[in-house]
Coordinates of C-alpha atoms in Angstrom, one line a residue:
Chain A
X185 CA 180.5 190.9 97.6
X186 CA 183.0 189.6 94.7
X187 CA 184.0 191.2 91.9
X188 CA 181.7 190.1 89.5
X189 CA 178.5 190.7 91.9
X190 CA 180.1 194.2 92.3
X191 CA 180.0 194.5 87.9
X192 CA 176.6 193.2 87.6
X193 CA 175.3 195.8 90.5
X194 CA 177.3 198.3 88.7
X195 CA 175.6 198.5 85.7
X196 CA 174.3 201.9 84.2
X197 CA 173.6 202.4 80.4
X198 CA 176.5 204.3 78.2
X199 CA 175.4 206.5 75.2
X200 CA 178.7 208.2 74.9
X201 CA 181.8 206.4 73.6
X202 CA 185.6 207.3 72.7
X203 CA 185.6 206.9 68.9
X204 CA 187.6 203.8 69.2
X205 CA 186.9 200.5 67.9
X206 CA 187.0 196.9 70.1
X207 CA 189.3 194.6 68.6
X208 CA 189.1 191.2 67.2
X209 CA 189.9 189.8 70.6
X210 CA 187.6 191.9 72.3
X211 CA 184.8 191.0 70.3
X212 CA 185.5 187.1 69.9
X213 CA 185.3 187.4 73.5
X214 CA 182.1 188.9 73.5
X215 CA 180.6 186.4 71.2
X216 CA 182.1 183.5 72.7
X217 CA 180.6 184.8 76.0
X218 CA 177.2 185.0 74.9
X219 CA 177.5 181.6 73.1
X220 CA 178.2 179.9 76.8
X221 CA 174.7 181.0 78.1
X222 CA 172.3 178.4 79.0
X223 CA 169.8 177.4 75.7
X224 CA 167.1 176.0 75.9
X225 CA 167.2 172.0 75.3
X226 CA 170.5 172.8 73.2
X227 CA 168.2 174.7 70.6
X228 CA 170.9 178.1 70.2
X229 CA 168.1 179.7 68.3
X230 CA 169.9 183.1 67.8
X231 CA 172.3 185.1 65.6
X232 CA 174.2 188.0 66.2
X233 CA 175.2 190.3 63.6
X234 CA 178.1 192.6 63.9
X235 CA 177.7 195.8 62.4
X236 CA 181.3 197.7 61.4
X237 CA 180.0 199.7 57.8
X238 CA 179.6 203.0 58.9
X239 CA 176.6 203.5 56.1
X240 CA 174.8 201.0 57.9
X241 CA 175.4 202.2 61.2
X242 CA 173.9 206.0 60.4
X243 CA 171.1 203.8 59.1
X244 CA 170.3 202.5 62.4
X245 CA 171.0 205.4 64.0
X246 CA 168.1 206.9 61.9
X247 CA 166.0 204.0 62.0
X248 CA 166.1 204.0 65.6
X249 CA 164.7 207.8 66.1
X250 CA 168.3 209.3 65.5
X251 CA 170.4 207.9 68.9
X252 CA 173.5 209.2 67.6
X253 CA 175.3 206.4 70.3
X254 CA 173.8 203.7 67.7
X255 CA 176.2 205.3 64.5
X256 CA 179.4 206.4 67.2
X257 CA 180.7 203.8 69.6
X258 CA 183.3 200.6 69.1
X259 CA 181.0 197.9 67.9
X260 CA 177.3 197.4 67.8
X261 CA 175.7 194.3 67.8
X262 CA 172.2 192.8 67.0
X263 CA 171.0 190.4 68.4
X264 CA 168.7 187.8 66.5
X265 CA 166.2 185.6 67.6
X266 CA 166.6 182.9 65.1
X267 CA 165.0 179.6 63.7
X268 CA 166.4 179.5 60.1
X269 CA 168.9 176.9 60.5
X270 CA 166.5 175.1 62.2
X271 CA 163.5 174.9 59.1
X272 CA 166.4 174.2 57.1
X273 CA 167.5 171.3 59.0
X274 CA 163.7 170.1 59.0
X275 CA 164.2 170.0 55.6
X276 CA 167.6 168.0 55.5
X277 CA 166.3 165.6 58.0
X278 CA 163.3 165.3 56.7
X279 CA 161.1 166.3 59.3
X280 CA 158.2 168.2 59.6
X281 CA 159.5 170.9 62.1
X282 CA 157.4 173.9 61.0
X283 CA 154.0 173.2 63.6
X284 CA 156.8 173.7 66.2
X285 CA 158.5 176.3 64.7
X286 CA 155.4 178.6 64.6
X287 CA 154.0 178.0 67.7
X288 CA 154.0 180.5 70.4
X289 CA 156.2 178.4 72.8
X290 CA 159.3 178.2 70.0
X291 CA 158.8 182.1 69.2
X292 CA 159.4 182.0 73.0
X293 CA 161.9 180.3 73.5
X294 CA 163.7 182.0 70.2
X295 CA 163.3 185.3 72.5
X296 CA 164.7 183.7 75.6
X297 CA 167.6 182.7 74.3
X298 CA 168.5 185.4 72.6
X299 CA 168.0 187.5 75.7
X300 CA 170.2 184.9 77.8
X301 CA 173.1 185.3 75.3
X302 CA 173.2 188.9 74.7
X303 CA 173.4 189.4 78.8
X304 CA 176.1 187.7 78.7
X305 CA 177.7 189.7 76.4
X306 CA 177.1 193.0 77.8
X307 CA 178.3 191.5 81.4
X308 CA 182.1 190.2 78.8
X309 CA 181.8 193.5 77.3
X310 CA 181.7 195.6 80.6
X311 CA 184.0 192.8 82.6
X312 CA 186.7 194.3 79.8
X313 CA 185.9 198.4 81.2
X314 CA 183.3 198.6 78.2
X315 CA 180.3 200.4 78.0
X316 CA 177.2 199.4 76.8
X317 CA 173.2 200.2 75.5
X318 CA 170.8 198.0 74.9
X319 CA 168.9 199.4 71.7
X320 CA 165.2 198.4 71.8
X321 CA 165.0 201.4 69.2
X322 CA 165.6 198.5 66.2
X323 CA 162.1 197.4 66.9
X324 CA 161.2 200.8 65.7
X325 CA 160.5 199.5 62.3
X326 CA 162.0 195.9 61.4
X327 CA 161.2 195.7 58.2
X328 CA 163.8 198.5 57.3
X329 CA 166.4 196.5 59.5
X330 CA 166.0 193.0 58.2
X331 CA 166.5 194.6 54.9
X332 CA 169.9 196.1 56.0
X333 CA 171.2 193.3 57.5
X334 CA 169.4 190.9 55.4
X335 CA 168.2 188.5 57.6
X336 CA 166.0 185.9 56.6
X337 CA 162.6 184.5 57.5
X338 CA 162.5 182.8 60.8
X339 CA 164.7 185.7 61.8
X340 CA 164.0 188.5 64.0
X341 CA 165.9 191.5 65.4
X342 CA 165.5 192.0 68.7
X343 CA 167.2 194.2 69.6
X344 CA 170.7 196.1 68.9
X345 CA 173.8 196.2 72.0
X346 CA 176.4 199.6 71.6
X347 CA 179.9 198.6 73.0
X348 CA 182.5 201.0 73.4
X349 CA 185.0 202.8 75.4
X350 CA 182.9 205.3 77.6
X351 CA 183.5 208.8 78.0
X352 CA 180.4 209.6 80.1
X353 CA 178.2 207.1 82.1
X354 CA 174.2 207.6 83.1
X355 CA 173.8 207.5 86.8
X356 CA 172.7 203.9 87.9
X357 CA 168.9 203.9 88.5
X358 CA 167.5 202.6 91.6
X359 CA 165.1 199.9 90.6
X360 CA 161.7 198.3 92.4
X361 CA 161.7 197.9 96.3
X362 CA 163.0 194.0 96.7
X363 CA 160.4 192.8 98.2
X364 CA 157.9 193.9 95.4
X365 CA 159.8 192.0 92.9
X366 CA 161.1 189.2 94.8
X367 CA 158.3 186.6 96.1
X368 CA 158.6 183.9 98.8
X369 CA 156.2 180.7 98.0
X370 CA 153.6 182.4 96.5
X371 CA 153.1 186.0 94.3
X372 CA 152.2 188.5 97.1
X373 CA 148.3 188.6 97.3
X374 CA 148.2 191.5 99.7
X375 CA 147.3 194.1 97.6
X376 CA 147.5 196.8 99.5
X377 CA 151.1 196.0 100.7
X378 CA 152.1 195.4 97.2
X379 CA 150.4 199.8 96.6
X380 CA 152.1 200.8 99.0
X381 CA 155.8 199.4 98.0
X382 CA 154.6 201.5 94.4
X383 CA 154.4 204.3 96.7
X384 CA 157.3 204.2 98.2
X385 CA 159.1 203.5 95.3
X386 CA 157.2 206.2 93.3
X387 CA 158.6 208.8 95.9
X388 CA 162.3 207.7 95.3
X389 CA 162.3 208.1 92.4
X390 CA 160.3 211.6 92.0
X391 CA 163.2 212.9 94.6
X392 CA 165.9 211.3 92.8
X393 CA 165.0 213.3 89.6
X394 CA 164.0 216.4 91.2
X395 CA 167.9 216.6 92.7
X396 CA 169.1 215.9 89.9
X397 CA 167.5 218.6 88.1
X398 CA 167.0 220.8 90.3
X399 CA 163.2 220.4 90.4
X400 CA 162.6 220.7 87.1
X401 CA 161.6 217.3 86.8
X402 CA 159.8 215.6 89.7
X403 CA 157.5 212.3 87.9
X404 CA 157.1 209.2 89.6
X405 CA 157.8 206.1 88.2
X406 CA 153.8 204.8 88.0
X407 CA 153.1 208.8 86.0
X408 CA 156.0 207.7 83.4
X409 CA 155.1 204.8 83.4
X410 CA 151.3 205.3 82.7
X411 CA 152.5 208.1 80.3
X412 CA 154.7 205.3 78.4
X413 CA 152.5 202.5 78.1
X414 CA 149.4 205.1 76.9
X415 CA 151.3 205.8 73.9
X416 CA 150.7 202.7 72.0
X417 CA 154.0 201.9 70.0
X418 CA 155.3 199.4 67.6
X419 CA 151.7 197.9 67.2
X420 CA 152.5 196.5 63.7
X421 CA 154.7 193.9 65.8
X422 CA 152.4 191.1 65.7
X423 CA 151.6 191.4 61.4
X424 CA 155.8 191.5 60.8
X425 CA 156.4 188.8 63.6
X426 CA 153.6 186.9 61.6
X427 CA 155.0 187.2 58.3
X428 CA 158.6 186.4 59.9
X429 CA 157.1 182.8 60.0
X430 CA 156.6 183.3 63.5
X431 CA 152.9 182.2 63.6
X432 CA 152.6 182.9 66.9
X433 CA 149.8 179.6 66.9
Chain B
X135 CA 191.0 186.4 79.4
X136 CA 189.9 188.2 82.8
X137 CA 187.8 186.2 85.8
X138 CA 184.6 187.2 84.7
X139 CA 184.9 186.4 81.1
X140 CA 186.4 182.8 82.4
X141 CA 183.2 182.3 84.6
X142 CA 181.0 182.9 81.6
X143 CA 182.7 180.8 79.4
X144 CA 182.9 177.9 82.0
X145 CA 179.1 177.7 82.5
X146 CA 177.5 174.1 82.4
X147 CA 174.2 172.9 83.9
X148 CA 174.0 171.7 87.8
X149 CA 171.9 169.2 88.1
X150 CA 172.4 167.6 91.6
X151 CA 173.1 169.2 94.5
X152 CA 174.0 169.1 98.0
X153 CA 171.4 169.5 100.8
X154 CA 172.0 172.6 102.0
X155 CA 170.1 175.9 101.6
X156 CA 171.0 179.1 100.2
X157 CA 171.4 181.8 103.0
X158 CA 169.5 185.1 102.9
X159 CA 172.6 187.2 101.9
X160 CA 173.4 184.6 98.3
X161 CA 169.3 184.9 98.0
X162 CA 169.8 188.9 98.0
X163 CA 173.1 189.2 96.1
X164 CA 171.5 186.6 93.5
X165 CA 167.9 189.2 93.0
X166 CA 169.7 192.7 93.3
X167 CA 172.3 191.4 90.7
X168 CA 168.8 190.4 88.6
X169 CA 167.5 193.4 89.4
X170 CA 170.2 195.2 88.3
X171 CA 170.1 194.1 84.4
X172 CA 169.0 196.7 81.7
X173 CA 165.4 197.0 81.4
X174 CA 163.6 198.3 78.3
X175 CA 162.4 202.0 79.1
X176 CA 163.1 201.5 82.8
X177 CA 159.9 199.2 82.3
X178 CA 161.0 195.9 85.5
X179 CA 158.7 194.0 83.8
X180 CA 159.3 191.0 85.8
X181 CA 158.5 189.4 88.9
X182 CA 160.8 186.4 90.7
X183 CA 159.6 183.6 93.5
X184 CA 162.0 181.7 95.6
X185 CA 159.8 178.9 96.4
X186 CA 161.4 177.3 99.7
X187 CA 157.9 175.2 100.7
X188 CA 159.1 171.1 100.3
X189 CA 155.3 170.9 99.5
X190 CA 155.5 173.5 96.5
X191 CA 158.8 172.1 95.2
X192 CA 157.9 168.6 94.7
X193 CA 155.0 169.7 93.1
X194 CA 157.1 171.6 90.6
X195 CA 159.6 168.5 90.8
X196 CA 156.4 166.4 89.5
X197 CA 154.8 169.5 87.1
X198 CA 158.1 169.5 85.6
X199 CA 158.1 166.2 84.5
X200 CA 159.9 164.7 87.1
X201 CA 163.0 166.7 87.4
X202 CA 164.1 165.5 91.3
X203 CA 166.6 168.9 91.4
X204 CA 163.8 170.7 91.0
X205 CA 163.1 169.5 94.5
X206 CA 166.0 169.3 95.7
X207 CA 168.4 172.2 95.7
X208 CA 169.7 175.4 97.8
X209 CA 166.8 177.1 96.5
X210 CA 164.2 177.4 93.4
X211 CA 163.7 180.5 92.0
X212 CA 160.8 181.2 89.2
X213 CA 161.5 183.9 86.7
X214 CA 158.0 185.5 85.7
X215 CA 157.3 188.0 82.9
X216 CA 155.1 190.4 85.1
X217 CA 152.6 193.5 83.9
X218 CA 150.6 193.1 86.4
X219 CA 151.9 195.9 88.3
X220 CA 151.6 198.3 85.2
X221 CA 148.1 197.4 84.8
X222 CA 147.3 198.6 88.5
X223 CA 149.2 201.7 87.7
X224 CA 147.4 202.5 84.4
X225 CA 144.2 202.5 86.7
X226 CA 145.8 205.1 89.9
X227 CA 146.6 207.0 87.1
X228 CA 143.8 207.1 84.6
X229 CA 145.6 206.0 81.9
X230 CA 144.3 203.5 78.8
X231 CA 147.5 201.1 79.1
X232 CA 145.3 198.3 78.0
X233 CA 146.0 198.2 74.4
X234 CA 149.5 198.6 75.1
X235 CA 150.1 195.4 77.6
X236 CA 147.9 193.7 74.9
X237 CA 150.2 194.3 72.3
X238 CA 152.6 191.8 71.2
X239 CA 155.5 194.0 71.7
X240 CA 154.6 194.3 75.2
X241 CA 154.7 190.6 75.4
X242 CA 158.5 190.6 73.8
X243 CA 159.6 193.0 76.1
X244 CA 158.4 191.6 79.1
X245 CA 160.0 188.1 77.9
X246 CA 163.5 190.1 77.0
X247 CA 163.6 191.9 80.8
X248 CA 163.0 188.5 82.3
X249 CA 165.1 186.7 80.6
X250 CA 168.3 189.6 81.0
X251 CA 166.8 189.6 85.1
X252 CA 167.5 185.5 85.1
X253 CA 170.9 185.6 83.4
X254 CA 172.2 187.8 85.6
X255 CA 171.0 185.8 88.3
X256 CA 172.7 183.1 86.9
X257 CA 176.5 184.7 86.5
X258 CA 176.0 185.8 90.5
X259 CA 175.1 182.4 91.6
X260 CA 177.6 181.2 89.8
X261 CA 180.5 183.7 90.6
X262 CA 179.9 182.4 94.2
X263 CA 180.3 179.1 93.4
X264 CA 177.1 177.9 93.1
X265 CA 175.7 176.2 90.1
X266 CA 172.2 176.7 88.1
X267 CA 170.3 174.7 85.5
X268 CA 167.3 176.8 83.8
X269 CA 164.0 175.3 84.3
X270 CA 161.5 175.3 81.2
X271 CA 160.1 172.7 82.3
X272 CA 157.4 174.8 83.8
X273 CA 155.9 175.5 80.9
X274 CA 155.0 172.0 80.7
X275 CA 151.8 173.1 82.6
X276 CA 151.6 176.4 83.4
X277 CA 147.9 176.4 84.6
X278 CA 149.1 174.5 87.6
X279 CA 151.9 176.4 88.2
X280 CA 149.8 179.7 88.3
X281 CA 147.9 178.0 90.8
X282 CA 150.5 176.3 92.6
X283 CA 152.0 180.3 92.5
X284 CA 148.7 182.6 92.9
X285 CA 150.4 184.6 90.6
X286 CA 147.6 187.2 88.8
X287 CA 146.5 187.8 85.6
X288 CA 149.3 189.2 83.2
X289 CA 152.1 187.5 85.0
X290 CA 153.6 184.7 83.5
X291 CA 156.0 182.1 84.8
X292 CA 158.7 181.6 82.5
X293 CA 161.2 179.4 83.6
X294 CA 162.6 178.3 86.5
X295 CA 166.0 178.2 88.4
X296 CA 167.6 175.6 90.4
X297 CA 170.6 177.0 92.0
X298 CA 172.7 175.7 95.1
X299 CA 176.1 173.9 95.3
X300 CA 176.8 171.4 92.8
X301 CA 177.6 167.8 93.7
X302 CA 178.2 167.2 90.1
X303 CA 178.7 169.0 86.9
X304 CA 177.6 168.1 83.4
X305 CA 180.0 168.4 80.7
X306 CA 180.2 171.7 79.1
X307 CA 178.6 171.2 75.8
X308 CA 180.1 172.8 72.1
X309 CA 178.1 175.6 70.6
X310 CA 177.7 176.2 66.9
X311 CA 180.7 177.4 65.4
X312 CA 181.7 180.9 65.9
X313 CA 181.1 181.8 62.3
X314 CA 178.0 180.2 61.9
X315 CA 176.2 182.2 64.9
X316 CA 178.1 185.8 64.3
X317 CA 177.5 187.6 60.9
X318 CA 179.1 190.7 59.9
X319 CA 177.1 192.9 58.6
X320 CA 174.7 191.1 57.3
X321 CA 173.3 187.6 57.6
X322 CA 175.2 185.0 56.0
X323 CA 174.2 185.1 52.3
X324 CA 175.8 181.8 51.2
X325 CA 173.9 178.8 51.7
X326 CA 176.4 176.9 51.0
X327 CA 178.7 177.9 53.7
X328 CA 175.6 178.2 56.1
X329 CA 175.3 174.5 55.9
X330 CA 178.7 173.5 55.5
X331 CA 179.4 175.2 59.0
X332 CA 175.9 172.8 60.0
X333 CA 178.3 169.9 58.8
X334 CA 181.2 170.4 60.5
X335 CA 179.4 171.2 63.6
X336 CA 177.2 168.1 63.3
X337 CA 180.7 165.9 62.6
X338 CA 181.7 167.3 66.0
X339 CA 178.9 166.9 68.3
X340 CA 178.5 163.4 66.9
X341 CA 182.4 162.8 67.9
X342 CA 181.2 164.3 71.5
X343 CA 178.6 161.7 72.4
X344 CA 180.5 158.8 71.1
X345 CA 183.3 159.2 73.0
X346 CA 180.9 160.0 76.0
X347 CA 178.7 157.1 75.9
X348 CA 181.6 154.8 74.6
X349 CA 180.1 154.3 71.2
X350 CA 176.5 154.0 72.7
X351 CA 175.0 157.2 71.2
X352 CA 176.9 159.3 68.3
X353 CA 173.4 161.4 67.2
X354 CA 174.3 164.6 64.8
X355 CA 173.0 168.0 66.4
X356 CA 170.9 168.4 63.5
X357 CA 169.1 164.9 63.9
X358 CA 168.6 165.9 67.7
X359 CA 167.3 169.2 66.6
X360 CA 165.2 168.0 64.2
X361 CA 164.0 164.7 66.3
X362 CA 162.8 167.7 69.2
X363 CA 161.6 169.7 66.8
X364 CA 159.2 167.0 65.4
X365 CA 157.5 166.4 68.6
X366 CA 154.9 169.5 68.8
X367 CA 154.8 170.8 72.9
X368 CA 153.2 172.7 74.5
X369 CA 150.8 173.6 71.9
X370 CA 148.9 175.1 75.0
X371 CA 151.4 178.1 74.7
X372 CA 149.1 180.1 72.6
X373 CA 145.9 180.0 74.5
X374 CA 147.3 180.4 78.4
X375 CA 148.6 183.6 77.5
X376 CA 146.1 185.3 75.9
X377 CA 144.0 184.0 78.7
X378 CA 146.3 185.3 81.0
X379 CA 146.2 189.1 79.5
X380 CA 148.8 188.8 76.8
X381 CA 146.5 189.1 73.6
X382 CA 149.1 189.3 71.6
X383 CA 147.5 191.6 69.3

């Protein structure tokens, strides 16, 4: 296994960081990672905006249900799914771009890419001895967050990225059996098989908690996430993804 | 600059390859380094096939509009956005997850894990020497590639992977400038600036595929952008994934 097999399996979130900032060259290299991911037929339809004013951090940090890791850590990023420049070269070309721009595939592709880049950063970030968080919290209410960072339409937050020096690191979390994500030819259409690697799975993971705190916490991975997907959150996505200009035809 | 930094920064698309097959120990380094990515809410809402049937390849090869390193590589994986599984698990638990996997936040997230799952793919297969080209090409018809994959309602095939050991590799290809894509604090406010870095970056690309093509083709990024963007695809996008359980309410 090389090195940078051994980083990517080594991943764990971090939500606790030295209060030290990344430098300049820290976070050009960052950028400049993410920029070198694969894009879609050369679209690069995201942004990333840097956030250093400490105001606007503690907003975020509140907007995003008070993770403290969002206003304390050594840069944090968001991530942008973004079209703007690309209405406003419609409009210099003179071409009538906006029937692609809101159609489901584009707001797709938007989201891809922006996904594609930002794992690369957080892989830069971490190659350096970083920590990082993704911060799915932003989502939490987007209107407030394109107002901070005044994004325009065609622009969406997707999500926020803490970077930082870490002082304490969650334990890595054992994820789905392999053979219950990974497929050979066809999507398994054994049902049963595909219960029982839940099962299994569901069992790991209701041990690994209950060692880890000493019983007092024994769910299964199906119970939380049943328990998560009940709650139904964020539902005003589609109306503000809407009025983003993301028509989702 | 450190090795892993260099490898992300030296990415470019493979687009011919050698005949010879991935072993089992690259296929398993390249998902458990997927697998390993940050998930939103510990949700894995993703599914991958390696599709290793010559049959089931060319028919992608043809599906994708002809893309021969579709068929022929060291292997093809498909990236799939995936709730099936959290479906099944709202039923064994008696849990309402419908609305939930309906929403169209469930819909981004699913997209987002995917897409951070493939990247990480990507950097493995490309630490060990391999080389990649994404695949959206399969959503040129992604009724037939449902079918081709039996994959079940709420999964959707994303994109797909060719990975193996490059015979030859494109150029790597300028991305907007640095200042253009990363904002600091907020989104660039000046339109004037916005577009001048559009310019430049135009001026530059234009340069690129003149010197390539020995004067043949000099097109701006923007005209290219804006001659894609003209041509409305997959219009489809809309209706096969509601129909597939993403209502996207």
């Amino acid at each position: 296994m090389n090195e940078t097999i051994k980083l990517l399996k080594n991943h764990r979130s971090v939500r606790l960081f030295e209060d030290r900032a990344l430098s300049a060259e820290q976070i050009e290299a960052i950028v400049t990672s993410a920029q070198s991911a694969a894009t879609s037929s050369f679209i690069q339809a995201y942004s990333i905006i840097g956030v250093t004013d400490q105001q606007k951090k503690d907003k975020l940090a509140e907007l995003t249900g008070g993770q403290e890791y969002v206003a304390k850590n050594g840069h944090f990023f968001v991530f942008c799914a973004d079209l703007f420049r690309h209405e406003l070269i419609g409009e210099i070309e003179g071409k009538e771009v906006l029937p692609s721009l809101e159609s489901t595939e584009k707001f797709m592709v938007a989201l891809i890419d922006t996904a594609l880049a930002a794992q690369n950063a957080a892989i830069a970030a971490e190659s350096m001895g970083l920590g990082i968080c993704y911060i799915g919290g932003i989502r939490n209410n987007l209107e407030a967050v394109t107002e901070l960072l005044k994004t325009p339409k065609r622009v969406i937050p997707l999500f926020g990225m803490t970077i930082g020096y870490p002082m304490q690191e969650n334990d890595k979390k054992q994820r789905l059996p392999y053979e219950h994500v990974y497929h050979e030819n066809e999507y398994n259409q054994d049902l049963a098989s595909y219960k029982e690697q839940l099962s299994i799975y569901d069992e790991f993971i209701s041990d690994y908690y209950n060692k880890r705190t000493n019983g007092k916490r024994s769910d299964t991975w199906s119970s939380q996430m049943a328990q998560m997907l009940e709650k139904q959150t964020r539902m005003y996505m589609k109306e503000f993804v809407n009025k983003q200009g993301f028509d989702l035809k």
